[in-house]
mmCIF file of C-alpha atoms in Angstrom:
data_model
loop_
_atom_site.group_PDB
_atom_site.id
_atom_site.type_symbol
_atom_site.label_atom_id
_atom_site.label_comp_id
_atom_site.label_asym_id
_atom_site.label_seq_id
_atom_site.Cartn_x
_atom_site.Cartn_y
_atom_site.Cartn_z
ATOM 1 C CA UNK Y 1 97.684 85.165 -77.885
ATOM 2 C CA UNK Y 2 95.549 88.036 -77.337
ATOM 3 C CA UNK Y 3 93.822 90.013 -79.860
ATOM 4 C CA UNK Y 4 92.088 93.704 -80.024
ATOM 5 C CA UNK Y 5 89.046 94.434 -82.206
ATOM 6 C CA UNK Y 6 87.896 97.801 -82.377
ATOM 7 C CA UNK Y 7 84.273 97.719 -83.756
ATOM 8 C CA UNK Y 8 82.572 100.287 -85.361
ATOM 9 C CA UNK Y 9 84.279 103.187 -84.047
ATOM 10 C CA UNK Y 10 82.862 105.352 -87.318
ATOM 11 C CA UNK Y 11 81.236 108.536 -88.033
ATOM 12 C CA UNK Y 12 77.722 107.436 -88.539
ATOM 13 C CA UNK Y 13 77.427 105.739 -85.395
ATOM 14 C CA UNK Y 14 77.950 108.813 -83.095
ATOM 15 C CA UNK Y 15 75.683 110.748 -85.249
ATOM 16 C CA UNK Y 16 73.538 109.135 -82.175
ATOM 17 C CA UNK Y 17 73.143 112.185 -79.529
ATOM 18 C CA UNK Y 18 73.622 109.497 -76.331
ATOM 19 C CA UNK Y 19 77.056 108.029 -78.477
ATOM 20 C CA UNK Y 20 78.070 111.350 -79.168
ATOM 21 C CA UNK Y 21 77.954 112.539 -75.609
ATOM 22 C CA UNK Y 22 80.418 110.031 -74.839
ATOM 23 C CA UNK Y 23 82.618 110.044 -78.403
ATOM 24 C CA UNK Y 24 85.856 111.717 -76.511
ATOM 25 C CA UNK Y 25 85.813 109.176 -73.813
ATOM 26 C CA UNK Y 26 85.774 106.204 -76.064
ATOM 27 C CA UNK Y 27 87.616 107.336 -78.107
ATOM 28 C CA UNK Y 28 90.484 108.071 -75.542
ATOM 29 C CA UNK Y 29 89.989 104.344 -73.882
ATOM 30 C CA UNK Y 30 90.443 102.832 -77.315
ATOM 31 C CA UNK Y 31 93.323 104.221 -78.093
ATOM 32 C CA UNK Y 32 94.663 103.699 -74.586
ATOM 33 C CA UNK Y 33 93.802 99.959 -75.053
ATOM 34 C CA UNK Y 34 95.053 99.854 -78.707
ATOM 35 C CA UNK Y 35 98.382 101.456 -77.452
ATOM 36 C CA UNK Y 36 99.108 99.093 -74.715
ATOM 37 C CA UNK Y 37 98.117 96.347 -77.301
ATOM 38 C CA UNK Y 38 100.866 97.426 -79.928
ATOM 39 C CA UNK Y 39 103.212 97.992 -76.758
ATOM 40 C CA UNK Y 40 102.601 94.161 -75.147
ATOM 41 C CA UNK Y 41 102.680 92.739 -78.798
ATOM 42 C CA UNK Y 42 99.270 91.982 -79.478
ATOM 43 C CA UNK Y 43 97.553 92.353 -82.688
ATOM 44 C CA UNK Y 44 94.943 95.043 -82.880
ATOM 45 C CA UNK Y 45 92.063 95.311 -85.724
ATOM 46 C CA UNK Y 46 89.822 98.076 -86.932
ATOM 47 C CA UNK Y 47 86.443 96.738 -88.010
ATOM 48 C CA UNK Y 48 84.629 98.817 -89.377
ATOM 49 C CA UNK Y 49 81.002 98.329 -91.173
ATOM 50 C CA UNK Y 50 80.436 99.780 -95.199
ATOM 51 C CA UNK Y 51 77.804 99.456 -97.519
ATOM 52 C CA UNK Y 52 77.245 99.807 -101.596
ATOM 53 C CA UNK Y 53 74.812 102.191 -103.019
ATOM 54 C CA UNK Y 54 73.316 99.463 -104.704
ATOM 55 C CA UNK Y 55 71.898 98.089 -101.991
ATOM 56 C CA UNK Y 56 73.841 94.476 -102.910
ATOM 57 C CA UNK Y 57 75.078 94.831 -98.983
ATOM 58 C CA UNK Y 58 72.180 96.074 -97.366
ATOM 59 C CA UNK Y 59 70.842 94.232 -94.359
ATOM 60 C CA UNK Y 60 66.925 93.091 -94.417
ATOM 61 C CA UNK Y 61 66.359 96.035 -92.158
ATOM 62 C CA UNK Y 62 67.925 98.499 -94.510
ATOM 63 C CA UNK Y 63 66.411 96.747 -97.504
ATOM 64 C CA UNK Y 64 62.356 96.931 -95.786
ATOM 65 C CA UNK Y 65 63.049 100.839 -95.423
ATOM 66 C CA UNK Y 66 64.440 101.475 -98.237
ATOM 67 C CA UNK Y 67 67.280 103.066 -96.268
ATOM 68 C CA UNK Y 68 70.962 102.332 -96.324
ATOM 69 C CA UNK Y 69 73.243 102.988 -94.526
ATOM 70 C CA UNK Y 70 77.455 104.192 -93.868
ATOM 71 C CA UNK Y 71 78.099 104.034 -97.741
ATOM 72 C CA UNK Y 72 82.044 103.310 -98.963
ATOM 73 C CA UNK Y 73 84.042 106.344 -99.399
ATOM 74 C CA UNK Y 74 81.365 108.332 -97.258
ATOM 75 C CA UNK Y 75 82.237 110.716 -94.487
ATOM 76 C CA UNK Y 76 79.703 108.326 -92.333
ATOM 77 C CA UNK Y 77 82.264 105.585 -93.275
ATOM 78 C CA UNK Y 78 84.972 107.099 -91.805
ATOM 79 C CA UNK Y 79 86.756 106.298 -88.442
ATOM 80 C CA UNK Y 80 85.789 109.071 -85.804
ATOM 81 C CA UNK Y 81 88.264 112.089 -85.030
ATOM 82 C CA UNK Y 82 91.067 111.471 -83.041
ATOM 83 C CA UNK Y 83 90.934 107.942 -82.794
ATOM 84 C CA UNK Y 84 94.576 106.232 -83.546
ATOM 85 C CA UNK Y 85 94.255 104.193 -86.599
ATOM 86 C CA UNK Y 86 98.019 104.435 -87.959
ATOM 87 C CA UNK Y 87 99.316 101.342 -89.194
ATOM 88 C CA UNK Y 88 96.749 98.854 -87.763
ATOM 89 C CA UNK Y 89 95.343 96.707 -90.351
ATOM 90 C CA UNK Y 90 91.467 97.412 -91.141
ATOM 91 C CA UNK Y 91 88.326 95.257 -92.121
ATOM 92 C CA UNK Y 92 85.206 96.045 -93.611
ATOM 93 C CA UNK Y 93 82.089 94.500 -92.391
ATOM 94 C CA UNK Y 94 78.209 94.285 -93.772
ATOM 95 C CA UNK Y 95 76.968 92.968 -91.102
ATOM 96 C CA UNK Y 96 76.925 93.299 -87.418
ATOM 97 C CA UNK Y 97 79.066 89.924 -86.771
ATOM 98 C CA UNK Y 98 82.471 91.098 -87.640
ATOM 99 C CA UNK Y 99 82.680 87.222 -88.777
ATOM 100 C CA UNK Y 100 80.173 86.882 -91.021
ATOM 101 C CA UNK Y 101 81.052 87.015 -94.442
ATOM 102 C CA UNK Y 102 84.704 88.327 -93.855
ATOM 103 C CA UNK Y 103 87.662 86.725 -93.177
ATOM 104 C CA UNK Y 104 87.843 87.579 -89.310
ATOM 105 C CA UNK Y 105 88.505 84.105 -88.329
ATOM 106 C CA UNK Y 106 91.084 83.048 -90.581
ATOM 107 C CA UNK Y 107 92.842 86.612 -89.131
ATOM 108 C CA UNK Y 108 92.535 85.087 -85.494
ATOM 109 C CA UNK Y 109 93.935 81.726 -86.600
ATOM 110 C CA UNK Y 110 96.692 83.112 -88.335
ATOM 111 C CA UNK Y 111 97.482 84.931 -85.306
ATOM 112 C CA UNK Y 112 97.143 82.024 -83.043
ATOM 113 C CA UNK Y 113 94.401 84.070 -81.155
ATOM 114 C CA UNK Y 114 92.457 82.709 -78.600
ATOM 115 C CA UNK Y 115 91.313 86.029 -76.722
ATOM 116 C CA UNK Y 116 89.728 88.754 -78.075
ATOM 117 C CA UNK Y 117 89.734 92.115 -76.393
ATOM 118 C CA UNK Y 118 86.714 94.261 -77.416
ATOM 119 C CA UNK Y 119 85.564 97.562 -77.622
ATOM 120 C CA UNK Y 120 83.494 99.963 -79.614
ATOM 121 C CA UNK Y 121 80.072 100.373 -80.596
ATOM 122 C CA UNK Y 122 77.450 99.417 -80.295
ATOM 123 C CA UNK Y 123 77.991 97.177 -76.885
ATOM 124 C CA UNK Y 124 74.541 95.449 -77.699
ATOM 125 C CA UNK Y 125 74.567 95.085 -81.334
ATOM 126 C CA UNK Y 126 78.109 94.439 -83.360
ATOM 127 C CA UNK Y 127 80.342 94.035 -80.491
ATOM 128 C CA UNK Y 128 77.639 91.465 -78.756
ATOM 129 C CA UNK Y 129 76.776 89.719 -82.389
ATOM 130 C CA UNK Y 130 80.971 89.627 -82.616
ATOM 131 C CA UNK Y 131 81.573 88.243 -79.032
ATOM 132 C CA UNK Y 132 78.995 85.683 -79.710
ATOM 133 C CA UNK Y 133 80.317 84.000 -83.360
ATOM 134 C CA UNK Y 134 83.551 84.363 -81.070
ATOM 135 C CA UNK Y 135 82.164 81.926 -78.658
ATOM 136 C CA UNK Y 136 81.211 79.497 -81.110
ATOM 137 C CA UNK Y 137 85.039 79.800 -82.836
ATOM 138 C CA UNK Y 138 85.982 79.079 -79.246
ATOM 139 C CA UNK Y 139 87.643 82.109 -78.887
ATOM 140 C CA UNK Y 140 87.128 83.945 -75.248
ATOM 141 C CA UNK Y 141 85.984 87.133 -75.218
ATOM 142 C CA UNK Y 142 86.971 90.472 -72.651
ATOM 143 C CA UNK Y 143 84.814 94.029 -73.025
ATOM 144 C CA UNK Y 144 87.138 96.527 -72.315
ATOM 145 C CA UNK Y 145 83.851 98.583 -70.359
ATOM 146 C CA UNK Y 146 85.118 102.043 -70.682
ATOM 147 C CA UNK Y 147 85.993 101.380 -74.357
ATOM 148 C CA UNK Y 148 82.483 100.652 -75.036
ATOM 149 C CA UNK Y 149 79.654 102.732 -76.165
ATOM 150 C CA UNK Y 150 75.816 101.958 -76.856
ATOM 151 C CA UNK Y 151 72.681 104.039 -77.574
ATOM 152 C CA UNK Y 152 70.775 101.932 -75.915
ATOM 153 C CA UNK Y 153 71.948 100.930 -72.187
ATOM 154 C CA UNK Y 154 69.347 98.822 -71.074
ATOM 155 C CA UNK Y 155 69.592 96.160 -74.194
ATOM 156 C CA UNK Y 156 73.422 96.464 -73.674
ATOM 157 C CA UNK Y 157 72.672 95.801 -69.957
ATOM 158 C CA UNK Y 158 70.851 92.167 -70.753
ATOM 159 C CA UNK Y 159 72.750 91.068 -73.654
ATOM 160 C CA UNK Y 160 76.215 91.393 -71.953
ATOM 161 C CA UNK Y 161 74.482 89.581 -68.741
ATOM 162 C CA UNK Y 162 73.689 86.858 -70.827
ATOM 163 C CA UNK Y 163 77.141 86.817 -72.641
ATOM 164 C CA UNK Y 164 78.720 86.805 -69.301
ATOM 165 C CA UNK Y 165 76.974 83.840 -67.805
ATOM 166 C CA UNK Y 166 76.556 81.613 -70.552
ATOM 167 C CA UNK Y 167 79.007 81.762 -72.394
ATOM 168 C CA UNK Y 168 82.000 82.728 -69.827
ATOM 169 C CA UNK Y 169 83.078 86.224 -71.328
ATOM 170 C CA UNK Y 170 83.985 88.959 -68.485
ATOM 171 C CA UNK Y 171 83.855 92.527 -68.745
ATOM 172 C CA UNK Y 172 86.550 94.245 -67.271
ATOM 173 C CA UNK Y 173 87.648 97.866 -66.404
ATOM 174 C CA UNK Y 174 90.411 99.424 -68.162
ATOM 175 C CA UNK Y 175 93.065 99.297 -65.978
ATOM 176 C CA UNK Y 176 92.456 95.538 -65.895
ATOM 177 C CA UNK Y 177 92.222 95.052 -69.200
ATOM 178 C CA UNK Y 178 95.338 97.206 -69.703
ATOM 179 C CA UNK Y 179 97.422 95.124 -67.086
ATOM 180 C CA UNK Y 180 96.226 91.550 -68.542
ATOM 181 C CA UNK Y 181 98.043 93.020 -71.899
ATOM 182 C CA UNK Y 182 100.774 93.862 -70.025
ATOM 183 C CA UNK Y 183 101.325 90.562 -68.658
ATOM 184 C CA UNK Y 184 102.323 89.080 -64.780
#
């Protein structure tokens, strides 16, 4: 079975000028990829990343600055314009694993998962940390490229390189992605 996380695809994130240059695009191949998911059968899962106020979720980053961060019930929080979120289930994150601390992998089991699509933001941060704890749950891992976004290309760049040849995961374009859901 084949699975599609959606990571981060929030407000806050394309506060980011190089993010929000590309918003539309992303947004359009994640809701082509989570509409051929939902036509092939395949489960698809918002993840999205909140924090309390009182800073009892905040990361050591967040807690050095003093600064937190995409607040519950904020307009940061909130899933960008336009992108399809009707009837999917959703899960909230602290962290930038989308498996740490959450129930992610029971999710997977229950759906008998052993692929996960990916997309979202950012390519070298939450999806990477994601794709990696997948790895280790032996679950194999496909970036859906033009459904992923990062501010900063050339970390995105290395990490997925490593990702790629150590532990096996492929990116793929779109169309590729789109006919692997769609099956021989």
């Amino acid at each position: 079975m084949i699975a599609v996380l959606v990571i981060d695809m929030q407000n806050a994130f394309f506060e980011e000028p190089a993010l929000k240059r590309r918003q539309e695009e992303v947004v359009a191949a994640c809701n082509s990829l989570t509409s051929a998911a939902r036509e092939a059968g395949a489960n698809v899962l918002l993840v999205g990343t909140q924090h309390e106020r009182d800073k009892s979720t905040w990361s050591l980053n967040m807690l050095d600055d003093d600064q937190g961060f995409i607040f519950r019930g904020s307009e940061q929080a909130n899933f960008v314009p336009g992108l399809v979120t009707a009837d999917f289930p959703q899960m909230v994150k602290t962290r930038d694993s989308a498996f740490f601390g959450t129930d992610l992998g029971m999710r997977l089991r229950n759906w008998e998962v052993e692929t996960v699509i990916l997309a979202g933001v950012s390519a070298h941060n939450c999806v990477a940390q994601t794709a990696a704890d997948a790895f280790a749950h032996n679950i194999r891992v496909i970036y859906a490229a033009e459904a992923l976004a990062t501010e900063n290309p050339e970390s995105a760049e290395a990490v997925l390189r490593v990702l790629t040849r150590e532990y096996r995961q492929r990116v793929l374009p779109l169309d590729e992605v789109l006919k692997l859901l769609k099956g021989p």
